[in-house]
mmCIF file of C-alpha atoms in Angstrom:
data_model
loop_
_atom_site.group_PDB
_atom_site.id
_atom_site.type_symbol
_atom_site.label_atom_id
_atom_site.label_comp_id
_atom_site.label_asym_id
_atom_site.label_seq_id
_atom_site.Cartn_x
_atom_site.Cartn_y
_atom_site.Cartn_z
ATOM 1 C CA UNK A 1 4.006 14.737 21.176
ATOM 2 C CA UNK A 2 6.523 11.710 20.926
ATOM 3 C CA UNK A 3 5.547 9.039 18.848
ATOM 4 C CA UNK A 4 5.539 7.008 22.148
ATOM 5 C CA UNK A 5 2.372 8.886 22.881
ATOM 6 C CA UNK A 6 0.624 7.418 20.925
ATOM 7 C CA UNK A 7 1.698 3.940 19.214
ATOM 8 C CA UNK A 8 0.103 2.635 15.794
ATOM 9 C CA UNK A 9 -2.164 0.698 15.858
ATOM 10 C CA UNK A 10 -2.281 -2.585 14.071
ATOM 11 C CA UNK A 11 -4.814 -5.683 13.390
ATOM 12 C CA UNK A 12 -3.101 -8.746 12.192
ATOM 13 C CA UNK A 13 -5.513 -10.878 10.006
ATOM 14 C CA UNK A 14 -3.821 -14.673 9.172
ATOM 15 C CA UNK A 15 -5.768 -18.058 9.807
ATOM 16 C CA UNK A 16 -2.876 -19.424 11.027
ATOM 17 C CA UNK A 17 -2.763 -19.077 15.090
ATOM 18 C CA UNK A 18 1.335 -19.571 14.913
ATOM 19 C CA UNK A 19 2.177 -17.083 12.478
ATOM 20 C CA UNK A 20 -0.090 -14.155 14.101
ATOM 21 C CA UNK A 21 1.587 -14.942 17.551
ATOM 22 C CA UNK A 22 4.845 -14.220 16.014
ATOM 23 C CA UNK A 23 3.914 -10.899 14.771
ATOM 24 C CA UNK A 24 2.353 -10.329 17.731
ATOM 25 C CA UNK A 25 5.109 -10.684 19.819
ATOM 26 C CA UNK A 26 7.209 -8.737 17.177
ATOM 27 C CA UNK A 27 4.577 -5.557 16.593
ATOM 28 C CA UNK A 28 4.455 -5.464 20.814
ATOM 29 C CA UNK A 29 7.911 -5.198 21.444
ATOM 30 C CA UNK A 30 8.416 -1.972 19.765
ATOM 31 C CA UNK A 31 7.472 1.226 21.625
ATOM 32 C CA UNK A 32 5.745 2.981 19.188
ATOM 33 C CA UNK A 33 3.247 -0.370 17.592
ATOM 34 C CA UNK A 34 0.629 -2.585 19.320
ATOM 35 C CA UNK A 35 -1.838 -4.942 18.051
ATOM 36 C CA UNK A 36 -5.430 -4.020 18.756
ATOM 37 C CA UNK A 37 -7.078 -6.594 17.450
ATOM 38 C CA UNK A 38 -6.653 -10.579 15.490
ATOM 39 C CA UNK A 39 -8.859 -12.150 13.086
ATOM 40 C CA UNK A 40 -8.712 -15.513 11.581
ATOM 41 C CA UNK A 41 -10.622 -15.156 8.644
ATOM 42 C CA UNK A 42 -12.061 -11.798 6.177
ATOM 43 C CA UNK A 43 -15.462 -12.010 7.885
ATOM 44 C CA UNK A 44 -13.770 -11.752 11.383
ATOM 45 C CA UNK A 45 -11.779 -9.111 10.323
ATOM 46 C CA UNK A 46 -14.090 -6.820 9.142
ATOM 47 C CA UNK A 47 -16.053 -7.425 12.269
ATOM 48 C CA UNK A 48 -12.579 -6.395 14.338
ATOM 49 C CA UNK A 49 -11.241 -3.876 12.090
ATOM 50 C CA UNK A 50 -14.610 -2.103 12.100
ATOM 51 C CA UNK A 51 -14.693 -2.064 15.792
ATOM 52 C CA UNK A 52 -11.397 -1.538 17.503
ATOM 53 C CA UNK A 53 -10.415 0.806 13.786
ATOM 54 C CA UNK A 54 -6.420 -0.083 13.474
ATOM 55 C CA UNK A 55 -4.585 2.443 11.680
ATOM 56 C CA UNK A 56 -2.650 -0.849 9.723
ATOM 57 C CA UNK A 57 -4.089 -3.768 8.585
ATOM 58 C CA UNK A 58 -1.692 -7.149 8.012
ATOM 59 C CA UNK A 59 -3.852 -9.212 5.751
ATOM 60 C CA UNK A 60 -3.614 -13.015 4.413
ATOM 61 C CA UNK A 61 -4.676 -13.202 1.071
ATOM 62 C CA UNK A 62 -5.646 -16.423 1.453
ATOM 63 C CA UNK A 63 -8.213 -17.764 4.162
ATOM 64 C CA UNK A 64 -11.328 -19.597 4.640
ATOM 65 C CA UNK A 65 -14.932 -18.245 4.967
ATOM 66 C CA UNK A 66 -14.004 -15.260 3.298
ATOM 67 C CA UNK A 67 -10.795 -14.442 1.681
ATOM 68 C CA UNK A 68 -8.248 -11.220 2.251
ATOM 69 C CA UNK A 69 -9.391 -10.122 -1.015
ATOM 70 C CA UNK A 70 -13.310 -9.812 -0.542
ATOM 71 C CA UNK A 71 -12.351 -8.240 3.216
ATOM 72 C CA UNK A 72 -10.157 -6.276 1.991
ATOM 73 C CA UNK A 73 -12.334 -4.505 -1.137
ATOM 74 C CA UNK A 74 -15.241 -4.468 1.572
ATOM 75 C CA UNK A 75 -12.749 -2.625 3.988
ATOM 76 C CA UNK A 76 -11.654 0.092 1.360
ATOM 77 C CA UNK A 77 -15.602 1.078 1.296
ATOM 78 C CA UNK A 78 -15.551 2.438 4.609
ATOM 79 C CA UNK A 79 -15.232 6.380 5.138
ATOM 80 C CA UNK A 80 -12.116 5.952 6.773
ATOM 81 C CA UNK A 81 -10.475 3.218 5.939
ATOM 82 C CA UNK A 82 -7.267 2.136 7.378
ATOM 83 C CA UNK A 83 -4.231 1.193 5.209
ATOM 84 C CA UNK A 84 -4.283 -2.516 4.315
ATOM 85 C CA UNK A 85 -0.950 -4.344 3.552
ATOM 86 C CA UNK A 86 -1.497 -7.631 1.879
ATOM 87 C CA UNK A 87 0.451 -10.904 3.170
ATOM 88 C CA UNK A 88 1.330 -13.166 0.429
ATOM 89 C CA UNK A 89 3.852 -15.804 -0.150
ATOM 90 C CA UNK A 90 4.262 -15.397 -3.382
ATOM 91 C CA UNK A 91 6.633 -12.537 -4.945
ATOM 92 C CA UNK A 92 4.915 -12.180 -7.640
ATOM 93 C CA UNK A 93 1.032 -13.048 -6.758
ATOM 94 C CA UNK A 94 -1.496 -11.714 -9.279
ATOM 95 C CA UNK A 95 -4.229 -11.665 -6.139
ATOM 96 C CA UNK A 96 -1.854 -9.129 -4.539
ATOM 97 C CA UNK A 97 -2.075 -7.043 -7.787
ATOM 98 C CA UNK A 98 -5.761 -7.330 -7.378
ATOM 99 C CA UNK A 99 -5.301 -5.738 -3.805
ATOM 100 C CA UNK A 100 -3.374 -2.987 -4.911
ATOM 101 C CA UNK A 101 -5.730 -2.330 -7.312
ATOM 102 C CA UNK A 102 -8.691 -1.765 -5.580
ATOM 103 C CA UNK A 103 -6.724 0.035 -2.878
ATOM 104 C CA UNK A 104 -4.501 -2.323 -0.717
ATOM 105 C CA UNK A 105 -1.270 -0.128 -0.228
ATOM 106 C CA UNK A 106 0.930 -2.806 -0.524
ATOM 107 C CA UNK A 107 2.208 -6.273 0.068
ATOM 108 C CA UNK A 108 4.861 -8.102 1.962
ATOM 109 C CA UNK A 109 6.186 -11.285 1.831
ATOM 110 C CA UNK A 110 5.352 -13.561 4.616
ATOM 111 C CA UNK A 111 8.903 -14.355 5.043
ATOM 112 C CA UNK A 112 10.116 -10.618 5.033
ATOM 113 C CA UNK A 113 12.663 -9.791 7.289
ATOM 114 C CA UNK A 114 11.345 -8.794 10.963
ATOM 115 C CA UNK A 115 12.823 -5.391 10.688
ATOM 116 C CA UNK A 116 11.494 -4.885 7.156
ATOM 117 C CA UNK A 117 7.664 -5.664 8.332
ATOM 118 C CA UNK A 118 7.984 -3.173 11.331
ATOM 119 C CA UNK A 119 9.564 -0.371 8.693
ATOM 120 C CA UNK A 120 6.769 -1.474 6.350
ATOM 121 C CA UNK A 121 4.083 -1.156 9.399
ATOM 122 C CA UNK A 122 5.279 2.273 10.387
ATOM 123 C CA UNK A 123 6.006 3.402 6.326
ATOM 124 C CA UNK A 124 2.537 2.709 5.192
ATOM 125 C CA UNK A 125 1.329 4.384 8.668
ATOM 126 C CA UNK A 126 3.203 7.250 7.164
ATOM 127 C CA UNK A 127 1.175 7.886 4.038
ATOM 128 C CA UNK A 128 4.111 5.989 1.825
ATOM 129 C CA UNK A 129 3.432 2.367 -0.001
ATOM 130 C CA UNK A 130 4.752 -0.021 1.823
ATOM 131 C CA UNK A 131 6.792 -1.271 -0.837
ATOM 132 C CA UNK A 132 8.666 -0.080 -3.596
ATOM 133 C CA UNK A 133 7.242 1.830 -6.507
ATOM 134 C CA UNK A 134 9.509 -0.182 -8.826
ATOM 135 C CA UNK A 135 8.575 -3.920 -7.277
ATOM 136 C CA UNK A 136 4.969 -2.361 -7.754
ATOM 137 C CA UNK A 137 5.830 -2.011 -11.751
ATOM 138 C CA UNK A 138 7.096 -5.359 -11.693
ATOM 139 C CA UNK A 139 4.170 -6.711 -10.206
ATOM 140 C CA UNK A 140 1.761 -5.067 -12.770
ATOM 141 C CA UNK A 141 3.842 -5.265 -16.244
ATOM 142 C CA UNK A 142 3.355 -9.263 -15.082
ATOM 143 C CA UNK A 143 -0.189 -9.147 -14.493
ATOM 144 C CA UNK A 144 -1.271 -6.102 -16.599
ATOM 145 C CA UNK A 145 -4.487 -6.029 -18.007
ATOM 146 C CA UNK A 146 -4.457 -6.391 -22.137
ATOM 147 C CA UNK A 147 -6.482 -3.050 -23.234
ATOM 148 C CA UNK A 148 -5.480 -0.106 -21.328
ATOM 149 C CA UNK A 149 -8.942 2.313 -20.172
ATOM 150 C CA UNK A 150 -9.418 5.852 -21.723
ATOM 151 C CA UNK A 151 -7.605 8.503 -19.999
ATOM 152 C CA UNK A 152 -9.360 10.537 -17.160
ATOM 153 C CA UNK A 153 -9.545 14.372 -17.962
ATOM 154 C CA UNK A 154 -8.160 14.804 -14.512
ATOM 155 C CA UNK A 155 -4.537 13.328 -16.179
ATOM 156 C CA UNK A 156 -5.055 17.047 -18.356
ATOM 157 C CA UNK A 157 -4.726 19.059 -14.785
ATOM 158 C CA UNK A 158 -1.113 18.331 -14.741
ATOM 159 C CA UNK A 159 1.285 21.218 -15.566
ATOM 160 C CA UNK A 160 3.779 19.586 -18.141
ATOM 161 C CA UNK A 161 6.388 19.562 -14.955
ATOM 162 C CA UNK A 162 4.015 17.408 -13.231
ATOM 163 C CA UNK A 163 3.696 15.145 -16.277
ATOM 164 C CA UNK A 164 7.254 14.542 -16.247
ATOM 165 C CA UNK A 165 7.710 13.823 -12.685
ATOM 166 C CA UNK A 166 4.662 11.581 -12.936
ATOM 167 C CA UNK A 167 6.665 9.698 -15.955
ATOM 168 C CA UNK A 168 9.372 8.602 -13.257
ATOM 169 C CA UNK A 169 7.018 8.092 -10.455
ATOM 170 C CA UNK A 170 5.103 5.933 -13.191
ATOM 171 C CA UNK A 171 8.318 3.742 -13.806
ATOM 172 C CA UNK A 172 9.539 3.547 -10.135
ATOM 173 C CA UNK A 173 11.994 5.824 -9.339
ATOM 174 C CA UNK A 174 12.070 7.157 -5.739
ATOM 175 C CA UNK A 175 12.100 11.005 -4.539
ATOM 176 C CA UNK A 176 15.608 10.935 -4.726
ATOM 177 C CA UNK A 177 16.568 9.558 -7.459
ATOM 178 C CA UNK A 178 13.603 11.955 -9.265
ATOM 179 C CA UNK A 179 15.046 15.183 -7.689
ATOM 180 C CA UNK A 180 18.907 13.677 -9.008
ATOM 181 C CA UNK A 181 17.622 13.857 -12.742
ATOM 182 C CA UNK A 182 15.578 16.606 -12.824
ATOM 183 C CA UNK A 183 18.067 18.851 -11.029
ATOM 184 C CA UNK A 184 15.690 19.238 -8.190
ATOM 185 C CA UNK A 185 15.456 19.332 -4.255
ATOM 186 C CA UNK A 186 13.745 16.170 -2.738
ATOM 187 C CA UNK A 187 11.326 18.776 -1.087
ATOM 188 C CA UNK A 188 10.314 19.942 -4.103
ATOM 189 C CA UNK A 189 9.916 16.726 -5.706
ATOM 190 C CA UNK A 190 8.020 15.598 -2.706
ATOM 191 C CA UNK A 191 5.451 18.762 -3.396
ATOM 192 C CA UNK A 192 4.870 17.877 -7.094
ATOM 193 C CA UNK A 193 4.025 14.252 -6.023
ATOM 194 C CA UNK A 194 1.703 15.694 -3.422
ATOM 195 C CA UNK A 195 -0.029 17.621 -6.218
ATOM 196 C CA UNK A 196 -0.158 14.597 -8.845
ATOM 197 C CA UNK A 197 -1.656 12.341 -5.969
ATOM 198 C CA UNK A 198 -4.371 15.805 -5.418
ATOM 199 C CA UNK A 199 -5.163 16.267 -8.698
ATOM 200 C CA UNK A 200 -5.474 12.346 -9.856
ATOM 201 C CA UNK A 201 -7.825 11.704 -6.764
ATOM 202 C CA UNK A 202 -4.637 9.100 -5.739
ATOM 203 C CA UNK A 203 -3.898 8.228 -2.033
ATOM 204 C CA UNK A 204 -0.353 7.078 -2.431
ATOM 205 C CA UNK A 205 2.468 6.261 -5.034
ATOM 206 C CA UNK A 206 1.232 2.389 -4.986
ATOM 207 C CA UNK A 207 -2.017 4.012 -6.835
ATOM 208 C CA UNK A 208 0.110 6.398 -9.315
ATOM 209 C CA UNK A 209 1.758 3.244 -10.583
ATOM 210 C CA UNK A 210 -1.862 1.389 -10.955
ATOM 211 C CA UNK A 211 -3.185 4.288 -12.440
ATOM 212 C CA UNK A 212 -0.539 4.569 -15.213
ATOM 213 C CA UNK A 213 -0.284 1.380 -15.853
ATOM 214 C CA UNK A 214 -3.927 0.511 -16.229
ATOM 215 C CA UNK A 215 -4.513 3.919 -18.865
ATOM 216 C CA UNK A 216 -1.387 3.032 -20.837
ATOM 217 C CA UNK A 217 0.942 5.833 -19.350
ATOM 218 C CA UNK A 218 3.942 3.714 -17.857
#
């Protein structure tokens, strides 16, 4: 099956009618995205999101009635939630560290690039955070919390391997640049992560980077 077949689905939530025509027009022209559903506000969306279920979520972070934030943490409550990038116009916006926290996989800059919001639409749809591990560590060394939490006895399932490559996941590096220092393939690499992300109870490397950085390990 072609990815044709069957396009990603997307719900674009912004309370500004302008702005979602624009990505409208953008996700629709591409073969393999359409837009199944619009919101104006967190309320709406949830309403939407819940009934048409999106695979990708484009949400403002801030709106009236209820805010990307509260829609957003609501959203992530659901069995089978689908992956929420945050829209913010700030680079570095301490409610979009609050997103990412609770389970956001991302943000984006409202005035990315229109070829870097597609790639983000179809990386995140792709099990990947939607932006980079490292712009993730920027984000939270800025808005870290003071007292880092106990460590979870899950962090004791990892081989001392995994440790290590969870070290340089922890500080941003990519797959690549991983495998390059520890004298490994990418595949393999890509394994270990898969096993850190098992074993932690993490959905993607957006949550590694929380997760080190809110027990002290980055």
């Amino acid at each position: 099956m072609t990815a044709h077949d069957t396009p990603i689905r997307v719900a674009l939530v912004d309370d500004q009618a302008l702005f979602r025509a624009g990505i409208r027009m953008l996700v629709d022209s591409q073969p393999d995205l359409e837009v199944v559903a619009e919101a104006s506000d967190g309320r709406e969306a949830i309403d939407v999101v819940r009934a048409t279920r999106p695979d990708v979520v484009l949400m403002d972070i801030r709106m009236p009635v209820l805010d990307g934030l509260a829609a957003t943490a609501e959203l992530l409550q659901d069995p089978q939630p689908p992956r929420i990038v945050m829209l913010t116009t700030f680079d570095l916006d301490e409610a979009a560290a609050r997103a990412i926290r609770q389970g956001a996989s991302g943000f984006l800059l409202k005035d990315a690039d229109p070829e870097f919001l597609l790639a983000a639409i179809r990386t995140v749809h792709a099990g990947s955070a939607v932006i980079a591990a490292s712009a993730t560590r920027d984000l939270f060394a800025h808005f870290a919390d003071a007292a880092p939490r106990p460590v979870p006895a899950t962090y004791g399932d990892l081989t001392e391997r995994e440790r290590e490559i969870f070290a340089l996941a922890a500080r941003g590096l990519s797959n690549a640049e991983i495998a390059a220092r520890e004298y490994l393939s990418e595949a393999t690499v890509k394994t270990h992560i898969s096993r850190i992300l098992g074993k932690l109870g993490l959905r993607d490397r957006v949550q590694l980077v929380v997760f080190a950085f809110e027990h002290g390990l980055a």
